[in-house]
Amino acid sequence: MDEFLQRALLGGFGVALATGPLGAFIVWRRMAYFGDTLAHSGLLGVVLGAVLHINPQLGVVATCLLVALALVLLQRQRRLATDTLLGILAHATLSLGLVALAFMETVRVDLVSYLFGDILAINAADLYWIWGGGGLALAALAWLWRPLLAITVHEELAQVEGVAVFPVRLAFMLLIAMVIAVAMKVVGILLITSLLIIPAAAARRFAHSPEGMAALAGLLGCAAVGLGLWASLRWDTPAGPSVVVAATALFALGSVVPGRARRY
Amino acid sequence: MSVEPLLTVENVNLAIRGAPILQEVNLRVSSGEIVALIGPNGAGKSTLVRIVLSLIRADSGRIWLKPGIRVGYMPQRLTVSDTLPLSVQRFITLGAPATRARVQAALEEVGAPHVLDSPVQAISGGEMQRVLLARALLREPDLLVLDEPIQGVDLNGQYELYDLISGLRQRRGCGILMVSHELHLVMATTDQVLCLNRHVCCSGHPDHVARDPAYLELFGLDGAQRLAIYHHHHNHRHNLHGAVVEPAERGAHG
Ligand SMILES: Nc1ncnc2c1ncn2[C@@H]1O[C@H](COP(=O)(O)OP(=O)(O)OP(=O)(O)O)[C@@H](O)[C@H]1O
Ligand SMILES: [Mg+2]
């Protein structure tokens, strides 16, 4: 196997193993739109990284966190619904990123690879980022698991039972920001949400516990990466979108095959 | 029975966007005591409960909870998203870690022994109430805060759960603050009733409150009469069975 293909597979698997379980929480908490908005602001983070001469991934994490905090504050006023706020922020931050990029004549950024990912160009340094950052995110998720699940089921009940709701929510946002930064190289900021949502949605029918659904989402994500890369080489299609199409195909397949009977 | 205060609420006020929701509310729950909050829809009962639990802040007033006590809470509504695969057992142990056997025992105590492995979305509304109560009980609380604990529970179940709840204060000595619309049950089993309609209309022992003009005004003659009908019906049955008839209220026949 070509070395670039090995790296692409390794990187894709690393991303899918992190986005699967995190995506399960995004599905349970109905935060798909929220994740999408953070991802859109990622481009602004790349610009920030270039301006401050820091690693673009760090710039993305910082920007996503700022946008998440802005959202939390904006949600306090109740004049605009959350989906409206998300719609505004998603496209405002993406456009700001594009405009800022145009001003920076000295910095050359491969726009298309940031928007749609460039999994076949993953290098060794990227792999460290993916497996380091993804592993850290997964470890943190495992540590947060119980309180996060409790506030997902019912926030007020969890708070009365002693869960520190606000810190847990903040930590979860940080995890989303980290995983977006890590996944950007693989599927690009416009398609990251699909790797979070689709494997988790596909796993729902076959899962009987939260942990089972999270694990299965990770595995299905890996399968989508493998299938997508194969199809991309076979038919010379763009790799990132092919992975998303493969994930969607798995989801569709999972919706029609007869599932195991649920225990009642 | 010791009468050690677990919770005191003093002069609490809350307005939401200029509209007063709670005005000068005072409340006290001691260990081994059941305090019932009654009042029409929108009276501010759930809001007061949230303030007591520090889920929202009052504009003014004082909330005091005995330091270090464990609180069990049963919210008015709880639905779990269908996207989350969660069994009743997992749901209950989210509140406090417990072995499968203990969860099963708690479910038997609340009269829902068969739902242990059911998906939490698949059980009925009355079963959900029982599951919520089991979750609150497994925390071994010193103070139980129940927001309409028996809504949606079948008639027999209502009596059973009420007996269970009022038995708890004797067995575990915990204090109970409870919102309820079931006047006949409230009047029969609680130590103190607080009649709320954005402010405390009247409060005290159930017998005392039932005669208060503010109570009659709040629940109308209709509510008061229903209560009378209940008592009347009760007397009549005893009569048929030949049991000693208590002196009838409101001039009912004996
Ligand atoms: N977050 C909020 N924003 C605006 N109004 C609110 C809010 N929370 C409560 N209210 C208002 O406060 C009033 C009291 O509400 P609350 O839920 O406490 O009533 P309740 O006594 O529990 O009624 P029910 O018997 O129907 O449960 C209602 O009129 C409600 O509209
Ligand atoms: Mg209420």
XYZ file of C-alpha atoms and ligand atoms in Angstrom:
550
model
C 0.000 0.000 0.000
C 1.244 3.487 -0.829
C 2.496 5.412 2.120
C 0.170 8.358 1.522
C -2.746 5.948 1.531
C -1.611 4.410 4.810
C -1.391 7.839 6.355
C -4.798 8.770 4.963
C -6.366 5.631 6.460
C -4.628 6.100 9.810
C -5.657 9.746 9.969
C -9.216 9.005 8.903
C -9.580 6.222 11.481
C -8.220 8.481 14.207
C -10.732 11.174 13.358
C -13.654 8.746 13.046
C -12.904 7.131 16.419
C -13.158 10.564 18.061
C -16.088 11.968 16.078
C -18.247 8.853 16.608
C -18.675 9.000 20.412
C -18.651 12.803 20.499
C -21.197 12.829 17.685
C -23.455 10.544 19.712
C -23.654 13.247 22.373
C -24.269 15.881 19.718
C -27.199 13.808 18.428
C -28.597 13.196 21.932
C -28.269 16.841 22.884
C -29.651 18.076 19.550
C -26.571 20.152 18.909
C -25.995 19.345 15.227
C -26.488 22.939 14.229
C -24.225 24.080 17.030
C -21.393 21.831 15.832
C -21.913 23.069 12.294
C -21.634 26.689 13.420
C -18.397 26.041 15.284
C -16.991 24.241 12.258
C -17.852 27.167 9.988
C -15.915 29.495 12.254
C -12.879 27.246 11.793
C -11.641 29.189 8.768
C -11.417 32.320 10.890
C -9.244 30.273 13.216
C -6.894 29.352 10.384
C -6.479 33.043 9.575
C -5.944 33.811 13.255
C -3.251 31.162 13.398
C -1.488 32.709 10.393
C -1.688 36.249 11.804
C -0.402 35.240 15.237
C 2.136 32.826 13.745
C 0.792 29.925 15.758
C -0.301 26.483 14.683
C -3.552 26.699 12.644
C -5.121 23.956 14.787
C -4.601 26.031 17.921
C -6.113 29.001 16.131
C -9.155 26.885 15.265
C -9.608 25.640 18.837
C -9.363 29.200 20.165
C -11.812 30.599 17.619
C -14.343 27.802 18.123
C -14.223 28.390 21.869
C -14.758 32.119 21.436
C -17.731 31.514 19.162
C -19.157 28.964 21.616
C -18.858 31.479 24.456
C -20.431 34.200 22.318
C -23.337 31.844 21.696
C -23.799 31.078 25.371
C -23.925 34.802 26.111
C -26.239 35.577 23.180
C -28.612 32.816 24.269
C -29.205 34.676 27.521
C -31.176 37.329 25.675
C -34.351 35.654 24.527
C -35.355 37.853 21.631
C -33.859 35.578 18.978
C -34.256 31.816 18.850
C -31.135 29.700 19.045
C -31.378 28.417 15.477
C -31.502 31.993 14.194
C -28.411 32.886 16.228
C -26.624 29.807 14.946
C -27.531 30.642 11.355
C -26.180 34.151 11.767
C -22.949 33.099 13.462
C -22.221 30.195 11.117
C -22.278 32.237 7.970
C -20.962 35.465 9.465
C -17.854 33.715 10.778
C -17.299 31.791 7.533
C -17.598 34.968 5.472
C -15.386 36.869 7.896
C -12.808 34.143 7.474
C -12.974 34.377 3.689
C -12.747 38.177 3.734
C -9.856 38.183 6.189
C -8.073 35.676 4.004
C -8.361 38.004 1.004
C -6.606 40.771 2.962
C -3.655 38.608 3.786
C -1.655 38.745 0.584
C 1.486 37.403 2.194
C -0.137 34.220 3.458
C -0.938 31.481 0.984
C -3.694 29.204 2.222
C -5.125 26.350 0.213
C -8.759 27.322 0.625
C -10.322 24.270 -0.978
C -8.408 21.886 1.263
C -9.639 23.729 4.347
C -13.228 23.759 3.127
C -13.431 20.175 1.913
C -10.439 18.497 3.488
C -7.379 16.903 1.959
C -7.082 13.491 3.517
C -4.623 12.256 0.909
C -2.170 15.009 1.871
C -1.966 14.015 5.532
C 1.661 14.023 6.743
C 3.324 12.578 9.819
C 2.872 15.787 11.831
C -0.858 15.757 11.037
C -1.046 12.183 12.306
C 0.435 13.228 15.641
C -2.141 16.000 15.871
C -5.014 13.695 14.976
C -4.118 10.823 17.275
C -2.861 13.077 20.074
C -5.765 15.492 19.945
C -8.360 12.801 19.223
C -7.018 10.573 22.000
C -7.074 13.461 24.441
C -10.636 14.334 23.442
C -11.750 10.713 23.894
C -10.073 10.435 27.304
C -11.739 13.654 28.410
C -15.078 12.415 27.117
C -14.707 9.179 29.099
C -13.910 11.216 32.196
C -16.942 13.472 31.643
C -19.211 10.622 30.610
C -21.465 10.238 33.624
C -22.167 13.898 34.408
C -22.526 14.695 30.714
C -25.033 11.873 30.265
C -26.914 13.058 33.356
C -27.298 16.625 32.082
C -28.221 15.301 28.647
C -31.162 13.421 30.160
C -32.356 16.280 32.388
C -30.278 19.294 33.270
C -32.202 20.472 36.341
C -32.451 17.014 37.869
C -28.722 16.522 37.347
C -27.989 19.880 38.958
C -30.027 19.013 42.044
C -28.178 15.699 42.202
C -24.884 17.532 42.394
C -23.608 17.828 38.812
C -21.770 21.083 38.109
C -23.783 21.764 34.969
C -22.037 24.831 33.588
C -18.454 23.500 33.788
C -19.535 20.214 32.215
C -21.264 22.028 29.357
C -18.227 24.229 28.845
C -15.912 21.223 28.815
C -18.119 19.554 26.227
C -17.881 22.628 23.990
C -14.108 22.535 24.364
C -14.155 18.906 23.214
C -16.201 19.804 20.147
C -13.763 22.601 19.324
C -10.807 20.210 19.680
C -12.337 17.551 17.488
C -13.228 20.098 14.821
C -9.643 21.297 14.761
C -8.470 17.705 14.474
C -10.969 16.661 11.794
C -10.537 19.706 9.583
C -7.692 18.232 7.588
C -9.669 15.080 6.807
C -13.107 16.260 5.699
C -12.834 20.049 5.802
C -14.855 22.528 7.796
C -17.930 22.290 5.599
C -18.285 18.534 6.043
C -17.160 17.950 9.641
C -20.693 17.889 11.010
C -21.512 14.932 8.800
C -18.764 12.818 10.433
C -20.185 13.768 13.817
C -23.836 13.147 13.021
C -24.154 10.441 10.387
C -22.267 7.560 12.080
C -24.076 8.246 15.371
C -27.452 8.361 13.632
C -26.662 5.125 11.811
C -25.704 3.451 15.090
C -28.931 4.334 16.905
C -31.031 1.470 15.595
C -28.562 -1.176 16.664
C -27.636 0.159 20.096
C -29.125 -0.732 23.480
C -26.981 1.488 25.668
C -25.354 4.898 25.341
C -21.895 3.333 25.409
C -22.858 0.813 22.744
C -24.124 3.565 20.478
C -20.967 5.631 20.947
C -18.663 2.692 20.197
C -20.675 1.596 17.188
C -20.652 5.171 15.854
C -16.857 5.144 16.024
C -16.656 1.840 14.125
C -19.147 2.926 11.477
C -17.118 6.105 11.000
C -14.004 3.987 10.388
C -15.904 1.872 7.885
C -17.026 5.030 6.095
C -13.428 6.284 5.921
C -12.245 2.979 4.447
C -15.069 2.775 1.933
C -14.819 6.430 0.977
C -11.078 6.280 0.384
C -11.444 3.137 -1.679
C -14.158 4.714 -3.813
C -12.134 7.904 -4.174
C -9.151 5.975 -5.578
C -11.298 3.698 -7.695
C -13.298 6.448 -9.392
C -11.003 9.399 -8.823
C -13.561 11.320 -6.778
C -12.701 13.925 -4.076
C -11.759 12.024 -0.911
C -13.530 14.023 1.829
C -16.931 14.099 0.127
C -16.538 10.415 -0.796
C -16.135 9.547 2.890
C -19.325 11.468 3.668
C -21.190 9.729 0.843
C -19.980 6.366 2.173
C -21.185 7.243 5.672
C -24.568 8.216 4.270
C -24.758 4.968 2.333
C -24.063 3.040 5.555
C -26.773 5.034 7.301
C -29.261 4.273 4.520
C -28.311 0.600 4.549
C -28.723 0.476 8.327
C -32.180 1.997 8.039
C -33.487 -0.751 5.777
C -31.899 -3.932 7.125
C -34.018 -5.598 9.796
C -32.556 -4.647 13.184
C -32.327 -6.742 16.303
C -35.530 -6.682 18.281
C -35.415 -4.127 21.089
C -35.872 -5.452 24.572
C -39.093 -4.328 26.122
C -40.404 12.921 65.962
C -37.796 15.651 65.987
C -38.809 18.923 64.432
C -35.561 20.143 63.078
C -35.968 22.577 60.187
C -34.468 21.339 56.920
C -35.525 24.218 54.732
C -36.716 27.741 55.321
C -37.821 30.257 52.729
C -38.199 33.851 53.867
C -39.876 36.717 52.034
C -39.068 35.451 48.565
C -39.994 37.685 45.633
C -39.621 37.001 41.953
C -40.791 38.912 38.897
C -40.257 37.817 35.321
C -40.126 40.681 32.853
C -41.982 42.952 35.231
C -44.744 40.470 35.993
C -44.758 39.356 39.633
C -44.648 35.558 39.843
C -44.014 35.188 43.574
C -44.567 37.773 46.286
C -43.382 37.601 49.876
C -43.455 33.810 50.095
C -42.527 32.144 53.373
C -42.157 28.429 53.844
C -40.595 25.968 56.257
C -40.109 22.218 56.013
C -38.900 20.243 59.004
C -37.694 16.663 59.171
C -40.503 14.143 59.302
C -42.967 16.652 57.922
C -44.987 16.780 54.709
C -45.726 20.214 53.317
C -48.047 20.406 50.326
C -48.096 23.256 47.832
C -51.458 23.669 46.169
C -52.771 26.284 43.802
C -54.158 26.759 40.296
C -52.116 26.386 37.093
C -49.631 29.213 36.760
C -49.698 29.939 40.493
C -45.914 29.736 40.715
C -45.640 26.348 42.423
C -42.964 24.924 40.144
C -41.173 28.264 40.168
C -41.046 28.225 43.968
C -39.735 24.658 43.856
C -36.992 25.746 41.441
C -36.021 28.599 43.731
C -35.859 26.238 46.702
C -33.538 23.968 44.712
C -31.341 26.922 43.610
C -32.164 26.232 39.970
C -33.228 29.856 39.607
C -32.503 32.857 41.794
C -35.163 34.887 43.519
C -35.056 38.677 43.190
C -35.044 39.018 46.950
C -35.542 36.916 50.051
C -33.627 34.185 51.802
C -33.381 30.446 51.129
C -31.794 28.371 53.827
C -31.079 24.642 53.468
C -29.650 22.709 56.379
C -25.980 22.283 55.488
C -24.959 18.908 54.113
C -28.407 17.467 53.512
C -29.150 15.294 50.504
C -32.027 16.388 48.337
C -34.120 14.105 46.147
C -36.029 15.853 43.374
C -38.805 14.791 41.075
C -39.439 17.299 38.271
C -42.926 17.947 36.922
C -42.069 16.627 33.476
C -39.267 14.532 32.101
C -39.043 13.052 28.641
C -35.933 11.394 27.290
C -35.064 11.895 23.626
C -35.732 8.852 21.455
C -32.231 9.127 20.053
C -30.740 8.020 23.379
C -30.831 4.269 24.059
C -31.305 4.171 27.826
C -32.838 1.486 30.010
C -34.807 2.342 33.132
C -32.017 0.875 35.223
C -29.402 3.126 33.639
C -31.737 6.083 33.971
C -32.172 5.518 37.688
C -28.476 4.967 38.396
C -27.627 8.293 36.764
C -28.941 9.868 39.985
C -26.874 7.783 42.365
C -24.796 4.682 41.699
C -26.645 1.552 42.852
C -26.524 -2.171 42.262
C -29.088 -3.822 40.026
C -30.661 -5.484 43.070
C -31.106 -2.172 44.862
C -32.658 -0.572 41.795
C -35.037 -3.506 41.490
C -35.946 -3.218 45.180
C -36.646 0.502 44.783
C -38.835 -0.182 41.739
C -40.772 -2.775 43.733
C -41.245 -0.242 46.510
C -42.859 2.239 44.107
C -44.943 -0.451 42.409
C -43.163 -0.742 39.058
C -41.093 -3.922 39.340
C -41.431 -4.984 35.707
C -39.829 -1.986 33.970
C -36.201 -2.465 35.063
C -34.887 -3.334 31.589
C -37.388 -1.418 29.489
C -36.189 1.496 27.379
C -37.041 4.576 29.409
C -38.995 6.000 26.444
C -41.228 2.919 26.261
C -42.847 3.044 29.695
C -46.200 4.686 30.416
C -46.668 8.093 32.012
C -47.700 6.662 35.373
C -44.794 4.212 35.286
C -42.448 7.115 34.580
C -43.698 8.894 37.698
C -42.913 5.798 39.733
C -39.482 5.484 38.135
C -38.733 9.133 38.954
C -39.761 8.538 42.542
C -37.523 5.469 42.703
C -34.614 7.546 41.412
C -35.226 10.178 44.067
C -35.550 7.540 46.830
C -32.324 5.745 45.909
C -30.419 8.881 46.819
C -31.596 8.331 50.408
C -32.623 11.964 50.684
C -33.089 14.012 53.838
C -35.409 16.284 51.914
C -37.679 15.151 49.091
C -38.981 17.753 46.665
C -41.760 16.366 44.498
C -43.448 18.383 41.737
C -46.825 16.734 41.122
C -45.590 13.233 41.939
C -48.822 11.400 41.216
C -49.985 13.084 38.021
C -51.012 10.458 35.516
C -50.983 7.674 38.108
C -54.095 5.478 38.193
C -56.491 5.926 41.079
C -55.351 2.930 43.121
C -51.759 3.860 42.450
C -52.397 7.370 43.760
C -53.370 6.014 47.158
C -50.475 3.557 47.144
C -47.915 6.192 46.250
C -49.339 8.623 48.780
C -49.127 5.965 51.458
C -45.575 5.254 50.374
C -44.628 8.921 50.456
C -46.206 9.558 53.833
C -44.665 6.350 55.154
C -41.233 7.650 54.161
C -41.213 10.419 56.692
C -41.783 7.895 59.472
C -39.344 5.296 58.209
C -36.597 7.621 57.056
C -37.528 10.771 58.919
C -37.121 12.873 55.815
C -38.977 16.094 55.138
C -41.156 16.309 52.057
C -42.144 19.327 49.997
C -44.756 18.348 47.467
C -46.785 20.078 44.780
C -50.138 18.436 44.252
C -53.537 18.972 42.683
C -55.188 16.025 44.423
C -56.947 17.996 47.125
C -58.598 15.049 48.838
C -55.279 13.239 49.251
C -53.446 16.388 50.275
C -56.044 17.218 52.865
C -56.009 13.722 54.298
C -52.287 13.066 54.648
C -50.207 16.201 54.918
C -49.077 18.121 57.980
C -49.155 21.505 56.410
C -50.749 23.009 53.327
C -49.577 26.119 51.544
C -52.133 27.639 49.246
C -50.286 29.567 46.574
C -51.498 31.967 43.943
C -48.436 34.122 43.249
C -48.510 34.867 46.961
C -49.369 32.654 49.931
C -53.175 32.880 50.212
C -53.380 30.790 53.320
C -51.356 28.138 55.050
C -51.465 25.824 58.011
C -52.944 22.512 58.990
C -55.197 21.052 56.271
C -58.359 21.256 58.426
C -57.650 24.892 59.121
C -56.905 25.730 55.482
C -60.014 23.968 54.190
C -62.150 26.413 56.160
C -60.211 29.498 55.156
C -62.185 31.913 52.961
C -59.092 32.418 50.784
C -59.024 28.695 50.097
C -62.696 28.635 49.206
C -62.191 31.576 46.902
C -59.202 30.013 45.193
C -60.726 26.636 44.550
C -64.279 27.912 44.324
C -67.306 26.273 45.768
C -66.774 23.551 43.213
C -63.475 22.419 44.680
C -64.761 22.721 48.202
C -67.886 20.755 47.373
C -65.959 18.008 45.687
C -64.046 17.625 48.889
C -67.324 17.453 50.765
C -68.645 14.869 48.350
C -65.552 12.827 48.930
C -66.008 12.947 52.697
C -69.681 12.237 52.329
C -69.094 9.247 50.110
C -66.554 7.962 52.551
C -68.977 8.225 55.475
C -71.687 6.520 53.560
C -69.571 3.488 52.740
C -68.567 3.100 56.318
C -72.191 3.243 57.201
C -73.120 0.414 54.889
C -70.397 -1.739 56.339
C -71.733 -1.064 59.774
C -68.620 0.683 61.040
C -68.774 3.487 63.570
C -69.841 6.637 61.821
C -67.906 9.748 62.648
C -69.904 12.897 63.301
C -70.774 14.002 59.793
C -69.654 17.382 58.549
C -71.909 19.763 56.686
C -75.000 18.088 58.015
C -74.625 14.942 55.947
C -76.897 12.083 56.935
C -75.469 9.350 59.182
N -39.007 31.295 32.282
C -40.214 31.892 32.324
N -40.501 32.906 31.478
C -41.686 33.512 31.522
N -42.669 33.191 32.354
C -42.453 32.185 33.211
C -41.211 31.484 33.252
N -41.281 30.545 34.217
C -42.515 30.652 34.742
N -43.209 31.633 34.150
C -44.561 32.049 34.501
O -44.706 31.963 35.878
C -45.993 31.498 36.207
C -45.886 30.359 37.186
O -45.381 29.216 36.524
P -45.214 27.829 37.278
O -44.658 26.841 36.325
O -44.455 28.057 38.531
O -46.729 27.479 37.617
P -47.294 26.201 38.396
O -47.961 26.718 39.627
O -46.246 25.187 38.587
O -48.410 25.710 37.381
P -48.877 24.210 36.989
O -49.906 23.798 37.983
O -49.483 24.384 35.645
O -47.679 23.330 36.977
C -46.682 31.140 34.906
O -47.629 32.138 34.610
C -45.589 31.132 33.896
O -46.049 31.607 32.669
Mg -45.921 23.287 37.915
